[in-house]
PDB file of C-alpha atoms in Angstrom:
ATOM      1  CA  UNK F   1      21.638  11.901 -52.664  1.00 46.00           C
ATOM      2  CA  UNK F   2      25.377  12.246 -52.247  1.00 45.00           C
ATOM      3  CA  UNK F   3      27.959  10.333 -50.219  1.00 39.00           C
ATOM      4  CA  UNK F   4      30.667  12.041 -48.780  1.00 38.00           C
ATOM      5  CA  UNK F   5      33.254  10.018 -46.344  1.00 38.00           C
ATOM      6  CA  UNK F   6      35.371  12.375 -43.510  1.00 40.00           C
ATOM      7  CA  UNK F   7      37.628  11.341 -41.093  1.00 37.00           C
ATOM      8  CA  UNK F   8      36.054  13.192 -38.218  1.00 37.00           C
ATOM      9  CA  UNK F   9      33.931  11.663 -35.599  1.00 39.00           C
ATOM     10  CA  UNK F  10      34.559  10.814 -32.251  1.00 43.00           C
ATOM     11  CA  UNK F  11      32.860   7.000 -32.128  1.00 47.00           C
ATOM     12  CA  UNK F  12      34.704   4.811 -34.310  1.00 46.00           C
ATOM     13  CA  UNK F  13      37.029   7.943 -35.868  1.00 54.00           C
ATOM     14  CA  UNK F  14      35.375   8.558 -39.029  1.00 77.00           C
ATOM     15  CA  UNK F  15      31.810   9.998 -39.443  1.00 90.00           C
ATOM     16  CA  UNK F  16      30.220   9.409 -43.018  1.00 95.00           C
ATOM     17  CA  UNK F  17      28.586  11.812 -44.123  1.00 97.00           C
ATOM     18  CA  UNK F  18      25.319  12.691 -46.726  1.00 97.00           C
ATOM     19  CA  UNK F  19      23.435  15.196 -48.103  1.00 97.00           C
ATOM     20  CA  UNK F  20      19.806  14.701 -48.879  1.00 97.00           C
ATOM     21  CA  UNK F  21      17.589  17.119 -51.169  1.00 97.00           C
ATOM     22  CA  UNK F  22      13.818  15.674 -50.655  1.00 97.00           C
ATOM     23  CA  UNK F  23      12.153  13.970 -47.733  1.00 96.00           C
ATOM     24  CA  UNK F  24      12.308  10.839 -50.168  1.00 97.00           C
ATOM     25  CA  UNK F  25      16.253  10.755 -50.276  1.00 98.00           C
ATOM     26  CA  UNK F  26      16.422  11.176 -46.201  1.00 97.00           C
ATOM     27  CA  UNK F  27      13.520   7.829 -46.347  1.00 98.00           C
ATOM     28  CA  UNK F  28      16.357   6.082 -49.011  1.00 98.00           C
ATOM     29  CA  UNK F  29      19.204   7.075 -46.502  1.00 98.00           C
ATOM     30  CA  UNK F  30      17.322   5.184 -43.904  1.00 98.00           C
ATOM     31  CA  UNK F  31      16.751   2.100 -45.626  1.00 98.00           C
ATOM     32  CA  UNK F  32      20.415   2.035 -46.968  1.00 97.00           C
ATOM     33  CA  UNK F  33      21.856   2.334 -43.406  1.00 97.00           C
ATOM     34  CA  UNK F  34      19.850  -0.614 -42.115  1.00 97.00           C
ATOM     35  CA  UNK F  35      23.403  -2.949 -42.579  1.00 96.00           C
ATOM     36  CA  UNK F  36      25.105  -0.658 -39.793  1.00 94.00           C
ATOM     37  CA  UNK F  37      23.045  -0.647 -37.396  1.00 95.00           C
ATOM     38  CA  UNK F  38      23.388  -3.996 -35.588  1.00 93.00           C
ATOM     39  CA  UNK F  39      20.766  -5.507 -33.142  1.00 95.00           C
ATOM     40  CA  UNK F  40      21.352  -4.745 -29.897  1.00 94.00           C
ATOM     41  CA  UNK F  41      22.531  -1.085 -30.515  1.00 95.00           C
ATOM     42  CA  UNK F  42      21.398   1.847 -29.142  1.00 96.00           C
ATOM     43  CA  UNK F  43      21.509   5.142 -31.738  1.00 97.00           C
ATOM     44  CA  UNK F  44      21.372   8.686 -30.828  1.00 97.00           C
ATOM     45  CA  UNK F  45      19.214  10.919 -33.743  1.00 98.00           C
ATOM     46  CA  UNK F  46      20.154  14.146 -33.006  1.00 97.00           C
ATOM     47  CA  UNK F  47      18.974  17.738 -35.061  1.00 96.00           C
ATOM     48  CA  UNK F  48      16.843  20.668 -34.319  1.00 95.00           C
ATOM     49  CA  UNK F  49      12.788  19.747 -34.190  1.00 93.00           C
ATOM     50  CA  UNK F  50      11.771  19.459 -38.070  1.00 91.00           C
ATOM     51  CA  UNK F  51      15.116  18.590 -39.165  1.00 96.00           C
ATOM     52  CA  UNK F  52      14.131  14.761 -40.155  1.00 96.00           C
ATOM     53  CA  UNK F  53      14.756  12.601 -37.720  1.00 97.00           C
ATOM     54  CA  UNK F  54      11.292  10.805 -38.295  1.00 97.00           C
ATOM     55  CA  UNK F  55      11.484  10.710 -42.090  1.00 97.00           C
ATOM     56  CA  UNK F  56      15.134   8.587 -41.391  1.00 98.00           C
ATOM     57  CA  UNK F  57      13.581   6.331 -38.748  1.00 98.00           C
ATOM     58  CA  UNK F  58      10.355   5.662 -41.803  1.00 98.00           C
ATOM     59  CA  UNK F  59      13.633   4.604 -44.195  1.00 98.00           C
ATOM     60  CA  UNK F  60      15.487   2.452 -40.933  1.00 98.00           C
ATOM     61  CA  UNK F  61      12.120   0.745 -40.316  1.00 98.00           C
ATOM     62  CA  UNK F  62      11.057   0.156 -43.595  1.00 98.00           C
ATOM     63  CA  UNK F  63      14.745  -1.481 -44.503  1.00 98.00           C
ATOM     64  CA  UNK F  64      14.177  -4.006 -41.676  1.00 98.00           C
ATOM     65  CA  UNK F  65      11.037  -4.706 -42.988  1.00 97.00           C
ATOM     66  CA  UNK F  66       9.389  -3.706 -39.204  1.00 98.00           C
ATOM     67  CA  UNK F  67       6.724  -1.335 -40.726  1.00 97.00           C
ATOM     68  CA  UNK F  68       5.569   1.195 -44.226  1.00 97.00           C
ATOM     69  CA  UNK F  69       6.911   4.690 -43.952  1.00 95.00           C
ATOM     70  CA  UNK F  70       3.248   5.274 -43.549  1.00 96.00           C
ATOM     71  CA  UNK F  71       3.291   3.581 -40.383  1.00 97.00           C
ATOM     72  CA  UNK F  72       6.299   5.634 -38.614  1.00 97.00           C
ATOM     73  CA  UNK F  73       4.911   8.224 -36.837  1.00 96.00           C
ATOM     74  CA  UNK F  74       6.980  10.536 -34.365  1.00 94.00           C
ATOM     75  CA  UNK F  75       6.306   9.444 -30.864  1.00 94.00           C
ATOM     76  CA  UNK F  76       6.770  12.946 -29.501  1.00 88.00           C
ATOM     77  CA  UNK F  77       3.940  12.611 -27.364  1.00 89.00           C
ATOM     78  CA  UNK F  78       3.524   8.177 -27.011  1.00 92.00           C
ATOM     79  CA  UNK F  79       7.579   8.540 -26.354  1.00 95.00           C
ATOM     80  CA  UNK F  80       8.218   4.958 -27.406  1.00 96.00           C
ATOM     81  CA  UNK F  81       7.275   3.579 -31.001  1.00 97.00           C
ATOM     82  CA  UNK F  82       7.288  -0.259 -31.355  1.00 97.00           C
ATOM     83  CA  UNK F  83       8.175  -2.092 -35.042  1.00 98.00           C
ATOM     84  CA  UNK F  84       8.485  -5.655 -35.535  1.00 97.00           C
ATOM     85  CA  UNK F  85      10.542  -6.885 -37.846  1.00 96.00           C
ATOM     86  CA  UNK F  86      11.498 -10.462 -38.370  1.00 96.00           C
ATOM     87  CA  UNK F  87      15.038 -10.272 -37.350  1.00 94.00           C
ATOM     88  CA  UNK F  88      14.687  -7.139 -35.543  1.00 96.00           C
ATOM     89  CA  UNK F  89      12.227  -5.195 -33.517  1.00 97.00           C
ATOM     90  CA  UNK F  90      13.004  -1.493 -33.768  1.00 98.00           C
ATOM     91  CA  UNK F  91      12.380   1.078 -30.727  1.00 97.00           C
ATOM     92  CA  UNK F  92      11.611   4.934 -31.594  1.00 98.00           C
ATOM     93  CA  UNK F  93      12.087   6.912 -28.462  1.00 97.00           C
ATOM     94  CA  UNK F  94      11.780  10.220 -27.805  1.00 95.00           C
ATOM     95  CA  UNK F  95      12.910  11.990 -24.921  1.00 95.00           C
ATOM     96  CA  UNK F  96      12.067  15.490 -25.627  1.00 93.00           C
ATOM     97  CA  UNK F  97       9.637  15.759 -22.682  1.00 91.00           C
ATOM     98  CA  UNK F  98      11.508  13.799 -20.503  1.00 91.00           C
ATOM     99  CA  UNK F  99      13.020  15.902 -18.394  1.00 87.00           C
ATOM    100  CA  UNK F 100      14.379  13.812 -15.005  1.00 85.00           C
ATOM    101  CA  UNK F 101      15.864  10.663 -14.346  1.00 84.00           C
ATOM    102  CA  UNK F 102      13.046   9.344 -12.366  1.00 87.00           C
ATOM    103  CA  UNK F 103      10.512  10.332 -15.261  1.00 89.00           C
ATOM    104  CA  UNK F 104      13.074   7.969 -17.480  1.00 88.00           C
ATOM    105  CA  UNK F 105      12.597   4.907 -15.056  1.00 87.00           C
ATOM    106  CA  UNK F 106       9.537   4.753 -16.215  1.00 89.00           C
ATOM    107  CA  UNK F 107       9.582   4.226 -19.964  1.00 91.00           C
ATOM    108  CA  UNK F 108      11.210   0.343 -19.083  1.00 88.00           C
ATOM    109  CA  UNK F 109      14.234   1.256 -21.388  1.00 91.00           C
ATOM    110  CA  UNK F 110      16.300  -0.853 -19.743  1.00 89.00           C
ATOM    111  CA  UNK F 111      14.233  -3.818 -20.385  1.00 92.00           C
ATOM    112  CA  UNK F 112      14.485  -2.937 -23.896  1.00 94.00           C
ATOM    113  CA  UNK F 113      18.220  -2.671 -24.214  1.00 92.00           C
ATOM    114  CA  UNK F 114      18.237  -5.805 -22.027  1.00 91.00           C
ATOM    115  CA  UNK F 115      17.351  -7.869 -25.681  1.00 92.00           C
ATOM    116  CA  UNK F 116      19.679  -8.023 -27.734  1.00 92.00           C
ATOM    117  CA  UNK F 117      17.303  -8.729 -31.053  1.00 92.00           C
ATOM    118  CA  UNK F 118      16.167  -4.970 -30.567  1.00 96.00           C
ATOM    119  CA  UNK F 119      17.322  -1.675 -32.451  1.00 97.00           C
ATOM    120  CA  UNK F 120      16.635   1.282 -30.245  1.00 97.00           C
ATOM    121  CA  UNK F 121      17.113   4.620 -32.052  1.00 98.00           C
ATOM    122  CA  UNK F 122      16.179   7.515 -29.396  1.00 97.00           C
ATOM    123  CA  UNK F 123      15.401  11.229 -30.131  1.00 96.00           C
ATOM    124  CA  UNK F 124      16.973  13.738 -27.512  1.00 94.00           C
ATOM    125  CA  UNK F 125      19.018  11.538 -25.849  1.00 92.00           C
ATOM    126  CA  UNK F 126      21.898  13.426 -25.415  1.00 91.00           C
ATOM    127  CA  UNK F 127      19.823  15.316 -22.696  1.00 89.00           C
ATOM    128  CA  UNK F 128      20.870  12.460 -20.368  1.00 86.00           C
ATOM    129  CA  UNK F 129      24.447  11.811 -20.108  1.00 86.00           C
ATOM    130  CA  UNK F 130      23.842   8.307 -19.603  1.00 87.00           C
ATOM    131  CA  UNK F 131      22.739   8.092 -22.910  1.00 91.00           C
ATOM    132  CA  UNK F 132      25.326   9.597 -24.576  1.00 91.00           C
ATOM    133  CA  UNK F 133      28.234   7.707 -22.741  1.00 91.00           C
ATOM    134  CA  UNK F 134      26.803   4.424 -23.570  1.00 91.00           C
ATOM    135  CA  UNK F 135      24.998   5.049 -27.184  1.00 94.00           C
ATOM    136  CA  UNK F 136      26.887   2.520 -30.068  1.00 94.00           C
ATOM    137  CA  UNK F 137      26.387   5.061 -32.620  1.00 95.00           C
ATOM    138  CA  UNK F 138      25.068   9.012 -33.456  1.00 96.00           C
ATOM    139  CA  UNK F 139      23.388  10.057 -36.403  1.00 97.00           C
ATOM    140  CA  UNK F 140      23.175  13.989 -36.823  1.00 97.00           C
ATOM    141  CA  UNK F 141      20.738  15.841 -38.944  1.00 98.00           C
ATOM    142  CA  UNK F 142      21.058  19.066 -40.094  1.00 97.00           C
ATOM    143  CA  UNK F 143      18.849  21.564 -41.947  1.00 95.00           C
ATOM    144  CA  UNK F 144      20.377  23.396 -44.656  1.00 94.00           C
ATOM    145  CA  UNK F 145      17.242  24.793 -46.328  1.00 90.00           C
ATOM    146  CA  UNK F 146      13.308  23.985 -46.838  1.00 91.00           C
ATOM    147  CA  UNK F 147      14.316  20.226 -47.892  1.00 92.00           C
ATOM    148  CA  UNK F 148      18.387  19.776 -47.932  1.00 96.00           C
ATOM    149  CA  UNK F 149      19.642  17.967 -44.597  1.00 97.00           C
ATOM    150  CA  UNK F 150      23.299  17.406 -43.658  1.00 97.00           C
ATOM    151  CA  UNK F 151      23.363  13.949 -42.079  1.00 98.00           C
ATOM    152  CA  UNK F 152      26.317  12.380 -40.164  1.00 97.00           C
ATOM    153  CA  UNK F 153      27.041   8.825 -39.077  1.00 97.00           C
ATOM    154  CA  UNK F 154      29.319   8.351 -36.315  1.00 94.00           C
ATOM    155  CA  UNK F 155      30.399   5.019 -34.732  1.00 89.00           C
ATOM    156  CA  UNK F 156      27.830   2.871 -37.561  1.00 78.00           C
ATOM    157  CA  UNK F 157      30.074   0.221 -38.985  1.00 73.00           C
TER     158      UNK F 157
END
């Protein structure tokens, strides 16, 4: 895996940036990211379907201790994935098939950012303008062949 730092990024003014080679590197990338992302934050995982968002969240849960990689499943079609940890309970959302406000109401997000003891990291948020305006942090995955992914951290401290 290699590190890279810019000074682009429109969060916190710098995005860091990686490159991954293997599905295994993107799980280690998780796990080391764990210290930014604080309680009570919500994170936008953006990239392309297949790009790896999953295989990041297996690394994020697995460095809060909240569940295996084996347990992190996509929850492309449950939309919400729950993982307690003991300092943290992580939320994996998905929002691909949401498609209205109304059909948002009903997932009781709002509940969920409502504790501040819970990590929410949503797929396809930036559908909904609300959730970009108001996310803490964006992490962007990009495919750059069968297994290398371009990731980006913006607004992580």
């Amino acid at each position: 895996m290699s590190v890279r730092d810019s000074d682009k990024g429109s969060r916190a003014g710098s995005a860091k940036k990686y490159t991954t080679h293997a599905a295994e590197e993107t799980v280690a990338l998780g796990r080391k990211l764990v210290p930014a992302l604080k309680p009570g934050s919500m994170v936008l995982l953006r990239g392309d379907l297949g790009a790896g968002k999953t295989t990041l969240v297996k690394g994020i849960a697995e460095g809060l201790n909240a569940a295996t990689r084996d347990d992190v499943t996509s929850p492309t079609f449950t939309l919400i994935h729950e993982y307690r940890g003991p300092d943290v309970t992580l939320y994996h959302v998905d929002l691909y098939r949401i498609e209205t406000e109304r059909e948002l109401e009903t997932l009781g997000l709002d509940e969920i950012f409502a504790d501040d003891g819970n990590l929410v990291l949503i797929e396809w948020g930036e559908k909904l303008p609300r959730f970009v305006a108001e996310c803490d942090a964006e992490i962007r995955i990009e495919r750059m062949g069968e297994s290398e992914r371009r990731i980006s951290v913006v607004g992580a401290s």
